[in-house]
Coordinates of C-alpha atoms in Angstrom, one line a residue:
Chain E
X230 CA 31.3 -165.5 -64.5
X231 CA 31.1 -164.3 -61.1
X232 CA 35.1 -162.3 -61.3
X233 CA 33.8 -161.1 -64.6
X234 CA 30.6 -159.6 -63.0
X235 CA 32.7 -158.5 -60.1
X236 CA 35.5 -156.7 -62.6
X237 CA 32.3 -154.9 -64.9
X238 CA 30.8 -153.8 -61.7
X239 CA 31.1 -149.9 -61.2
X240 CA 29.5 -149.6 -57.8
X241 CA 31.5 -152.2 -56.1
X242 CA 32.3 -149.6 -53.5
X243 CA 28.8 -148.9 -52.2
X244 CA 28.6 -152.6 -52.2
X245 CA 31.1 -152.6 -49.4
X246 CA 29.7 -149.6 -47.6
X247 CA 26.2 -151.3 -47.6
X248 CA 27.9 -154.7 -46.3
X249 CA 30.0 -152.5 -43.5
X250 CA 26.7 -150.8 -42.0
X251 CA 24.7 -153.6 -42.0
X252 CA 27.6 -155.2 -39.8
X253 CA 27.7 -151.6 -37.8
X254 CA 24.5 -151.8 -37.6
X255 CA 24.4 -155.9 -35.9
X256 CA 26.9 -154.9 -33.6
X257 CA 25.1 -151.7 -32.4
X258 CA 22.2 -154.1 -31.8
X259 CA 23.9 -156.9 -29.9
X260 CA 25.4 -154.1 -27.5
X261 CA 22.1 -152.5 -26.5
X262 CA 20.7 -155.9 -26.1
X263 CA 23.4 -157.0 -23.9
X264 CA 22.2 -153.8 -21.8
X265 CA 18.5 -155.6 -21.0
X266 CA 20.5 -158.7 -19.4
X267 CA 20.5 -159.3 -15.7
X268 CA 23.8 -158.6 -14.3
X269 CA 25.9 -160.3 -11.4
X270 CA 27.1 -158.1 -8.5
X271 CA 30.2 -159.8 -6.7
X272 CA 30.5 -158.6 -3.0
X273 CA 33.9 -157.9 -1.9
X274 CA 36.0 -159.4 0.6
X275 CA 36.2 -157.6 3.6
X276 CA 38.7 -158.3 6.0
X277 CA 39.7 -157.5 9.4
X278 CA 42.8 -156.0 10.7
X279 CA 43.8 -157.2 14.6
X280 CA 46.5 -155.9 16.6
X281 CA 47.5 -157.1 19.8
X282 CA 47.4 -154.6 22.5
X283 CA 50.8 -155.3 24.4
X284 CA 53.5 -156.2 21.3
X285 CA 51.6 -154.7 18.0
X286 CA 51.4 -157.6 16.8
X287 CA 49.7 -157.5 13.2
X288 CA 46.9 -160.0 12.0
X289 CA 44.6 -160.3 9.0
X290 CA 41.5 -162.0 9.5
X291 CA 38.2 -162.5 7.6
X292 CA 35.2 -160.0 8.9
X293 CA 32.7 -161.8 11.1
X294 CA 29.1 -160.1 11.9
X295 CA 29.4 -157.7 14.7
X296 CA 32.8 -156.8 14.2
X297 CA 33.5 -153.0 14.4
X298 CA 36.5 -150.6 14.7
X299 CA 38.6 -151.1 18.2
X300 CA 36.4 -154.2 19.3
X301 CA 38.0 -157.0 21.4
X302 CA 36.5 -160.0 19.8
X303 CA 38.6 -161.4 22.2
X304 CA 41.1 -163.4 20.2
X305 CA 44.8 -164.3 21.7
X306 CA 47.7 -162.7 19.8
X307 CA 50.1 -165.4 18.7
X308 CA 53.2 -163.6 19.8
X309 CA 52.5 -162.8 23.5
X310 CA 49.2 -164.1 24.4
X311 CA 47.6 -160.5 24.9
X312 CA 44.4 -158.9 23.6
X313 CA 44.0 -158.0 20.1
X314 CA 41.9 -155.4 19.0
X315 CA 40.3 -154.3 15.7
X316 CA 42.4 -151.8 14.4
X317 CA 40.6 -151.2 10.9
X318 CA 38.1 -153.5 8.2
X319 CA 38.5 -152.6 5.1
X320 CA 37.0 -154.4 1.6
X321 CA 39.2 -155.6 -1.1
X322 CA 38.3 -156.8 -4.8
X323 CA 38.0 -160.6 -5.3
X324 CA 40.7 -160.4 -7.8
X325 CA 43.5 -158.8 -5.1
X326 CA 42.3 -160.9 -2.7
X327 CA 43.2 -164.1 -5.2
X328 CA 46.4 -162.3 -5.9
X329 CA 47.6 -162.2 -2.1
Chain V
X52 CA 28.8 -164.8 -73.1
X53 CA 30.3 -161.2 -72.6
X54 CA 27.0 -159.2 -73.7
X55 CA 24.8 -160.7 -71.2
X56 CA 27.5 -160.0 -68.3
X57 CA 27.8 -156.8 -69.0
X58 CA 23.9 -156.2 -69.0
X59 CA 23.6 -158.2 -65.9
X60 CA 26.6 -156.0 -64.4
X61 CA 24.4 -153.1 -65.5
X62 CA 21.1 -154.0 -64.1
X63 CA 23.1 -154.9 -60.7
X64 CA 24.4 -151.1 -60.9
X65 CA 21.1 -149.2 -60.9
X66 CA 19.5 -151.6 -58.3
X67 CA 22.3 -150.9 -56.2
X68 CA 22.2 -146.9 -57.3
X69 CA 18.3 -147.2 -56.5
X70 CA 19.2 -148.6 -52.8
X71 CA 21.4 -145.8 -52.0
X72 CA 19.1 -143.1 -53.0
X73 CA 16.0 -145.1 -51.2
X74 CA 18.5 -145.3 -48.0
X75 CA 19.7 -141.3 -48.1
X76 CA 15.6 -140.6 -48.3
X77 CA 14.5 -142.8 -45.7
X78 CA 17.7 -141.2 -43.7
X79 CA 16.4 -137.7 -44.2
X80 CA 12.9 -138.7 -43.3
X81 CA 13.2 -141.4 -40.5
X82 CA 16.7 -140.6 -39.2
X83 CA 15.5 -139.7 -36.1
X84 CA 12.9 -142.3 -35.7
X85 CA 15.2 -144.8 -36.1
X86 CA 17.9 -143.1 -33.7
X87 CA 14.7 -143.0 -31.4
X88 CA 13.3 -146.4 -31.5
X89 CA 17.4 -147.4 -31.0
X90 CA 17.5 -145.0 -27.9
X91 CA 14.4 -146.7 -26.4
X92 CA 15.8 -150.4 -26.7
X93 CA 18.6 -149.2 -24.9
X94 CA 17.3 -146.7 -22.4
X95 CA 14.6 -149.8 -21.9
X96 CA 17.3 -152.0 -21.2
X97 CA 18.8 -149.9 -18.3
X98 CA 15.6 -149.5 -16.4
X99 CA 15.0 -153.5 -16.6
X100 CA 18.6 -153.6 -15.0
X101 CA 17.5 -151.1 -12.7
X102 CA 14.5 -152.5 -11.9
X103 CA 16.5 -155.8 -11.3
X104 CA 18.3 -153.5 -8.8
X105 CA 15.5 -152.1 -6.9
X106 CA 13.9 -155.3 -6.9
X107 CA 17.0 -157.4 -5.3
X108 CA 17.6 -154.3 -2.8
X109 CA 13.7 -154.6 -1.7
X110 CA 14.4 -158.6 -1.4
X111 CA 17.5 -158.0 0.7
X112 CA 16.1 -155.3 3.6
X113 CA 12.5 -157.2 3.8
X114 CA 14.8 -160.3 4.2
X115 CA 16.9 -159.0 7.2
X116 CA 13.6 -156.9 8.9
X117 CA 12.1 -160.1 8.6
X118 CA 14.7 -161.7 10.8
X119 CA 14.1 -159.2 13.7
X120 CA 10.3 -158.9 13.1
X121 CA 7.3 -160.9 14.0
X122 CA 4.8 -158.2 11.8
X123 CA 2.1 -159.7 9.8
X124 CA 2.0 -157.3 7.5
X125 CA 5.3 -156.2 7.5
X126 CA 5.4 -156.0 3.6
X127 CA 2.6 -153.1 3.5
X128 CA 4.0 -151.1 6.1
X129 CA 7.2 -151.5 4.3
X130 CA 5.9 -150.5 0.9
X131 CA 4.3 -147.4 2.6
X132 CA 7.6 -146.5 4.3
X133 CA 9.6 -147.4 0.7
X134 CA 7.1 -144.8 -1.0
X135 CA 7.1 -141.7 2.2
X136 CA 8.4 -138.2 1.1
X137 CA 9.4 -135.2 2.3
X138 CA 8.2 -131.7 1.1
X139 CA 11.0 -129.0 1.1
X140 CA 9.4 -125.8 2.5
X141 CA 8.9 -122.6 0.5
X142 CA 12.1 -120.4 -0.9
X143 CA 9.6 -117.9 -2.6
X144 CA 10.9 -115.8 1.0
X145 CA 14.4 -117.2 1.8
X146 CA 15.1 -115.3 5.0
X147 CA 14.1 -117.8 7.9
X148 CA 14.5 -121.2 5.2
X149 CA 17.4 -122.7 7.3
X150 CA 15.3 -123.3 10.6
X151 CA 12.3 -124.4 8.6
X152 CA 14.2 -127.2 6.2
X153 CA 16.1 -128.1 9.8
X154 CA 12.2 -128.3 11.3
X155 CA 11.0 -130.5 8.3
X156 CA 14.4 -132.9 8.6
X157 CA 14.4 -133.4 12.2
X158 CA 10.5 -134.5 11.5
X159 CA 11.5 -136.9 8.8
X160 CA 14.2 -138.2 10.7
X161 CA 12.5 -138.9 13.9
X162 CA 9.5 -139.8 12.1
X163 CA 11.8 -142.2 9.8
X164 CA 13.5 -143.9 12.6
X165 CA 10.0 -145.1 14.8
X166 CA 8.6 -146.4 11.5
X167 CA 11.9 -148.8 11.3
X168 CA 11.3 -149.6 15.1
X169 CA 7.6 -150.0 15.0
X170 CA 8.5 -152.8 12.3
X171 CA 10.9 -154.8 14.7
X172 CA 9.4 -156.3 17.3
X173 CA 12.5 -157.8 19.1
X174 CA 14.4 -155.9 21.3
X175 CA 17.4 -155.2 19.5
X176 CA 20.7 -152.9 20.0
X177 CA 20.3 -149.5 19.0
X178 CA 23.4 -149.9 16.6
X179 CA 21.1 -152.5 14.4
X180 CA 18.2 -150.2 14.2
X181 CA 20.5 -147.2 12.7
X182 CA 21.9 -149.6 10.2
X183 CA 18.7 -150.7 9.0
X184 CA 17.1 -147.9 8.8
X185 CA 20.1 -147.4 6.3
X186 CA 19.2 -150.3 4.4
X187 CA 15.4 -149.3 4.4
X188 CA 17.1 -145.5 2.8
X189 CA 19.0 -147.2 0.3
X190 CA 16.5 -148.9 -0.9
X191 CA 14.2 -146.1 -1.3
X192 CA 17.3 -144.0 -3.2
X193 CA 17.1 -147.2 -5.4
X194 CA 13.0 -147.1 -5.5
X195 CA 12.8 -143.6 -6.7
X196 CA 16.0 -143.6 -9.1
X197 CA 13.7 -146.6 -10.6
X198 CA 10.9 -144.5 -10.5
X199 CA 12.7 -141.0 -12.1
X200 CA 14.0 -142.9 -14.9
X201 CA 10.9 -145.0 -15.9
X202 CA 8.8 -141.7 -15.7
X203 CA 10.9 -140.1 -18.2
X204 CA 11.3 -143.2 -20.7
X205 CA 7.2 -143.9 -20.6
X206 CA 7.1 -140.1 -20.8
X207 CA 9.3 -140.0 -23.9
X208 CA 7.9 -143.0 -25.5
X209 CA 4.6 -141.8 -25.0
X210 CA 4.6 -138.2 -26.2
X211 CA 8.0 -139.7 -29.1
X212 CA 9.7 -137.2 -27.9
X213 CA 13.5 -137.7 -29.2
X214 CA 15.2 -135.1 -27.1
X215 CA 13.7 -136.4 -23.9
X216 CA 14.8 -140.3 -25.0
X217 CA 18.1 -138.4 -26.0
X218 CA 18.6 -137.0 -22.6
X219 CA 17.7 -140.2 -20.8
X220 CA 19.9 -141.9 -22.6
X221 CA 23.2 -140.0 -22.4
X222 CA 22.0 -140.0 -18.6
X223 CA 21.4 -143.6 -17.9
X224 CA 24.2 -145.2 -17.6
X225 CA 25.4 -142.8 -15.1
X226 CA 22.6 -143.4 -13.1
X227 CA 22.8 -146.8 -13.3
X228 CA 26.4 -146.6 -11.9
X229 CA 24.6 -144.9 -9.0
X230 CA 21.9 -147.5 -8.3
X231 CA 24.6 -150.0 -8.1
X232 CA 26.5 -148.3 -5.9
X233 CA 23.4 -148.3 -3.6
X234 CA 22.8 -151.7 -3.6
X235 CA 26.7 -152.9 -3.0
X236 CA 26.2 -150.3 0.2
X237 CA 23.2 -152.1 1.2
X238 CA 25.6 -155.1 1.9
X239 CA 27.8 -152.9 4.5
X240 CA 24.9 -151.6 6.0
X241 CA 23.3 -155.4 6.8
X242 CA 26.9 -156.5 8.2
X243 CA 27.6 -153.0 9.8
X244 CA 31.1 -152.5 8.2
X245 CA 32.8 -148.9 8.4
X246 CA 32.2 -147.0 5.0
X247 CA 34.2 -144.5 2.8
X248 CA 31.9 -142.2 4.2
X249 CA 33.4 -143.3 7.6
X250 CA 36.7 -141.5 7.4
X251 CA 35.8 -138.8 8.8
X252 CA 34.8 -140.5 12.2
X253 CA 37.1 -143.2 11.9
X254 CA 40.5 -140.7 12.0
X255 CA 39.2 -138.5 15.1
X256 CA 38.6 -142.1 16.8
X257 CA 42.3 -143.1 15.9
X258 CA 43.6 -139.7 16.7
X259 CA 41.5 -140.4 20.4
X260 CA 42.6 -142.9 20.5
X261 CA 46.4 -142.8 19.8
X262 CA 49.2 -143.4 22.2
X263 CA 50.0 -139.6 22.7
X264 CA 46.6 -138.8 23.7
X265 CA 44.9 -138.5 26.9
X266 CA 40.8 -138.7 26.7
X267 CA 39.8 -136.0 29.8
X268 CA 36.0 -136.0 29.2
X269 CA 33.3 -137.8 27.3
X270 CA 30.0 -136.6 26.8
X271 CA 27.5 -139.1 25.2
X272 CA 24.8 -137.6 23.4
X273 CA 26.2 -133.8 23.7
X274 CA 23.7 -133.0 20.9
X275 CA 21.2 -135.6 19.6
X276 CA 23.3 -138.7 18.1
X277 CA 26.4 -136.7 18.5
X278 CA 29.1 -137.5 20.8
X279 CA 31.8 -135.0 22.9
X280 CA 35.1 -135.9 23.7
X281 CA 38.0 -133.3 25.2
X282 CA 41.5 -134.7 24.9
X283 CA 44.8 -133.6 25.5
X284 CA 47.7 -134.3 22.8
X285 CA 51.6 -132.8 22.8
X286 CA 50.4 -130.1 25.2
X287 CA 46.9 -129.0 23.5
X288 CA 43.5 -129.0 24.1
X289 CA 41.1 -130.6 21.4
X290 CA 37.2 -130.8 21.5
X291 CA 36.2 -133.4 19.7
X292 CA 32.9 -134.3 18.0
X293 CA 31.4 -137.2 15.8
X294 CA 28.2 -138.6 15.6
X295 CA 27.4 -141.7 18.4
X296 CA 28.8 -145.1 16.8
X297 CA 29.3 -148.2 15.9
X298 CA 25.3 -147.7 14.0
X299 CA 24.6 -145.9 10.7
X300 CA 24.6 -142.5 12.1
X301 CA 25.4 -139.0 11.1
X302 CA 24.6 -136.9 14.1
X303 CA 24.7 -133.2 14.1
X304 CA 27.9 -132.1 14.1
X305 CA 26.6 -128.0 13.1
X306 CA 24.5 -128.1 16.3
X307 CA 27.7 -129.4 18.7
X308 CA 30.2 -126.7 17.1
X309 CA 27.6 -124.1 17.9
X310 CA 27.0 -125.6 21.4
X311 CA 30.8 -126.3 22.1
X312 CA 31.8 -122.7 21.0
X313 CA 29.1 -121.2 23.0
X314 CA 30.0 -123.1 26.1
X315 CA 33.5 -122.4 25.7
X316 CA 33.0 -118.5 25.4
X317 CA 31.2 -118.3 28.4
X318 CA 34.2 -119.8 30.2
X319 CA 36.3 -117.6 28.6
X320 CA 38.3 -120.5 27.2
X321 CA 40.2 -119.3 23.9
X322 CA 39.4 -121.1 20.9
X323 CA 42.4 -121.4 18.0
X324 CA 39.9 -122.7 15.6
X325 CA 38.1 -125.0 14.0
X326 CA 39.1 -128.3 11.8
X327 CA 36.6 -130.4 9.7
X328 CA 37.5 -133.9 8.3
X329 CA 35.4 -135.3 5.4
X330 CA 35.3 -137.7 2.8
X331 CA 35.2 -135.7 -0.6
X332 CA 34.0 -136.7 -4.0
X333 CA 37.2 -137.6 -6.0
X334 CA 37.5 -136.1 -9.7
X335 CA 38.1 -139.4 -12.4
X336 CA 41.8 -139.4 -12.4
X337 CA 42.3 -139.1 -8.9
X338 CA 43.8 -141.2 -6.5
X339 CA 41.5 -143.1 -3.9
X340 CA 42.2 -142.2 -0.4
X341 CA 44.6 -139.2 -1.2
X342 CA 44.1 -136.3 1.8
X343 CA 44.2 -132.6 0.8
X344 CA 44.0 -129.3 3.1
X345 CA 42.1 -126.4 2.4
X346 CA 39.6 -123.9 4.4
X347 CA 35.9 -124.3 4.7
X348 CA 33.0 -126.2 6.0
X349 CA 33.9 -130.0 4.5
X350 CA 30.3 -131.0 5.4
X351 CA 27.8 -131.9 2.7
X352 CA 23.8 -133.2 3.2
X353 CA 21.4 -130.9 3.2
X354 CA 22.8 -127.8 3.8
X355 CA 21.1 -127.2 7.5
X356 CA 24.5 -128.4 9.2
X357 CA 27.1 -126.4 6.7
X358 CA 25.3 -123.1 7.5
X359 CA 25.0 -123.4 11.1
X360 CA 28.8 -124.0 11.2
X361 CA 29.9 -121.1 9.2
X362 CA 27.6 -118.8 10.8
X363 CA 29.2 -119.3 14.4
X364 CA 32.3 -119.5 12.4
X365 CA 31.8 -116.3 11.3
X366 CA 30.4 -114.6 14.4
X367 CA 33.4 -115.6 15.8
X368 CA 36.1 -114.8 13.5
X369 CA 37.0 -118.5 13.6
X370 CA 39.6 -119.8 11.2
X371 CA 38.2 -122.8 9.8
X372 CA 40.4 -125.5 8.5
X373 CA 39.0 -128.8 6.4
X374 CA 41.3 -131.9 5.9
X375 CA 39.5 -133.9 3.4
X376 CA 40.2 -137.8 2.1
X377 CA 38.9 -138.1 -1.9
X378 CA 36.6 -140.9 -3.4
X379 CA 34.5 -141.9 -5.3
X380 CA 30.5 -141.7 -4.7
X381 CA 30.5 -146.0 -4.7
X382 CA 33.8 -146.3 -2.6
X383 CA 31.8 -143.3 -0.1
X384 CA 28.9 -145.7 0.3
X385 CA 30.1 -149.5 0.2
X386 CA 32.7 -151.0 2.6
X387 CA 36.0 -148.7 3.4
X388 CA 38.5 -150.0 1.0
X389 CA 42.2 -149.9 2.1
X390 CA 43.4 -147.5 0.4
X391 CA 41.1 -145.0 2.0
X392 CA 41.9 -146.9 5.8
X393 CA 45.4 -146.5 4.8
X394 CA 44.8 -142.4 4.5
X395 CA 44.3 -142.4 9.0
X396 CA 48.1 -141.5 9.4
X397 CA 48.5 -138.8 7.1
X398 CA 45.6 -137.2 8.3
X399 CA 46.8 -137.5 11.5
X400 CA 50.1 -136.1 10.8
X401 CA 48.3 -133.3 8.9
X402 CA 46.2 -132.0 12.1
X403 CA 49.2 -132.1 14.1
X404 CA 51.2 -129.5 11.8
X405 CA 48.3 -127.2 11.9
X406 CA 47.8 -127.6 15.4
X407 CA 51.3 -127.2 15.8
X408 CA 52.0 -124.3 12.9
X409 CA 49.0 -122.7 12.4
X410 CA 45.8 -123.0 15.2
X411 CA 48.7 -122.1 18.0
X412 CA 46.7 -119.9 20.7
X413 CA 43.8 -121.9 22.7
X414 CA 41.9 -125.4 22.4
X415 CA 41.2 -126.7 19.1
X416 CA 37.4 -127.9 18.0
X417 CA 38.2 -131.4 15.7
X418 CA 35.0 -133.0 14.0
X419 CA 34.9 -136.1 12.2
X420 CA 32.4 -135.6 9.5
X421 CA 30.4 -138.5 8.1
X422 CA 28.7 -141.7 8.6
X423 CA 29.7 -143.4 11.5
X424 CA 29.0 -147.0 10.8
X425 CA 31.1 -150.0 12.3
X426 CA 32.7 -146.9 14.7
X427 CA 32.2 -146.5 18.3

């Protein structure tokens, strides 16, 4: 009965248009919704850069409050014993800082 | 059987038929309403976000003032310093407007600075002051961003105005980009960490600071918040100026070139020219932390800095050379990332060639252009 009804039918097309923009129309709802939520911001890592004053030796370290740009925070450099320094901080995305 | 398909299928066909026509009328009539009333839940939905923003941004600097501060009412005299303005003077008569907007900005400033200290009652470095007194400006760029937009939407809901609503919304989410730029910088500005913005300071520090080059002379607070330093590298003599470090600071690097140039011509010292590094706004598509070389005053803010630069510039027939390292406005503000750090050496390279190629005959004038947070 319904194929039959289906097969007579002339505007079967406009059917399907109306069905398509109702589902357009859903979607176009849910995504300005989704713009009234609350979003997350992640910080990024930030890390610090130490190099030792006598060798050159090279260390990465996380950044700790107070830190700044050619401080001597007065760690040991595991090579030679000398004094690093802060050579740069710099931020990276949680995602590269996963991947190295 | 068939018979009473077929008039069923019929009957189906004109409701159907009926629908469309009902939907092309209502379309012609109440197209734009609908497009309007869609607008509004969306533009509506930014500015709860960015009220979420301004909100977590207020909630972040009272948090850390609160920590240095033993106020009573520290939220009220916060709110009062969140809402303060400034008034740019008149440009109906433009001759003269420089000296006035430098008048009014030096006010603000100052004025700016004492309300931050009058809210801290411990005595704390000078370097935490600047860099809450960032915080305290970031959160008012967030405050009235909130404010700009929500006048608008009530503005355009009120009157149903669709090409206001329309505006706003192909706006919005541009802004709202913005504002959370803002509030990730409001994170390097509590810990103190160098900026994009920082470049500019950070590479005439390195070059200072480099094995080749011998510091002669350092003169602390040459100009207000701005710092003098002569050096010698490969045989040359370089001036250089940025603004005092390691707090939030831009100094006034327009007033030291005009005071260094002027000092330097009355000792008859020949001057080769001057170079400016900056941190530039990157175009989509460009690299982070690519340098380029061009000519020019690489100095944005207000304005009051850039002219008084060219204009001795000019006076003096001075070539003037800017080296600048692109980004994007949310790398400029939130912690350096390493891509831009990673930019020092080529800069360095690049000042040497034109120190060496180009800027041959007499000392050179180097300023490091930008925020100098986490920098000494």
């Amino acid at each position: 009965m319904i194929t039959k009804l289906v097969l007579q039918f002339d505007n079967f097309e406009l059917l399907i248009l109306f069905a398509v923009a109702i589902i357009f129309f859903l979607i176009l709802l849910t995504d300005i919704k989704k713009q009234g939520r609350r979003m997350t911001l992640v910080n990024p890592e930030i890390k610090v850069q130490l190099l030792c004053e006598e060798c050159g030796f090279k260390e990465i370290r996380d950044f700790k409050e107070g830190d700044y740009i050619s401080k001597k925070p007065g760690d040991k450099c595991e090579k030679c014993g000398g004094d690093m320094y802060i050579d740069i901080i710099y931020s990276i995305s949680k995602q590269e800082g996963a991947r190295q | 059987m068939v018979s009473n398909t077929l008039q069923l299928a019929d009957e189906f066909n004109i409701i159907i038929q009926t629908l469309y026509i009902l939907l092309f009328v209502v379309l012609i009539f109440f197209g734009q309403r609908i497009q309007f009333h869609l607008s509004l839940m969306e533009v509506g939905g930014i500015l709860r976000q960015l009220l979420h923003l301004r909100n977590a941004a207020v909630k972040m600097t009272m948090d850390e003032l609160k920590k240095y501060s033993s106020e009573k009412d520290i939220n009220s005299k916060f709110e009062r310093l969140l809402n303060s303005f400034m008034i740019m003077p008149e440009a109906v008569d433009p001759a003269g407007i420089v000296k006035k907007i430098e008048h009014i900005v030096n006010t603000r400033e100052t004025r700016f600075l004492d309300d931050v200290r009058r809210l801290i009652s411990q005595d704390i470095e000078e370097s935490k002051i600047r860099n809450l007194s960032n915080m305290v400006e970031a959160t008012m760029a967030l405050n009235i961003i909130y404010k700009i937009i929500q006048h608008y939407y009530l503005l355009a809901k009120k009157t149903k105005n669709f090409f206001v609503m329309a505006q706003l919304q192909m706006i919005a989410p541009l802004i709202f980009n913005e504002a959370k730029s803002y509030l990730q910088a409001l994170n390097a500005f509590k810990l103190g960490t160098p900026i994009g913005d920082t470049i500019g300071p950070l590479i005439v520090h390195k070059f200072m600071n480099h094995q080749e080059t011998k510091i002669l002379e350092h003169k602390k607070d040459y100009v207000k918040d701005t710092d003098l330093y002569k050096v010698e590298r490969n045989g040359r003599i370089f001036y250089i100026i940025k603004a005092s470090g390691p707090g939030g600071n831009v100094g006034k690097p327009g007033e030291a070139i005009k005071k260094v140039i002027n000092s330097l011509k009355k000792r008859n010292e020949k001057i080769a020219g001057i170079i400016m590094i900056d941190a530039a706004l990157k175009l989509e598509g460009e690299k982070t932390g690519e340098v380029a070389e061009g000519v020019g005053a690489a100095i944005g803010g207000i304005g009051v800095e850039k002219f008084k630069i060219e204009e001795i510039a000019t006076k003096n027939k001075l070539p003037l050379y800017a080296i600048i390292i692109k980004q994007s406005l949310m790398e400029a503000i939130t912690t350096m990332k390493k891509e831009i750090a990673d930019s020092v050496s080529d800069a360095i390279s690049r000042i040497d060639r034109i120190s060496r190629e180009e800027l041959v005959d007499g000392c050179i004038i180097l300023a490091g252009i930008g925020n100098t947070i986490g920098v000494p």
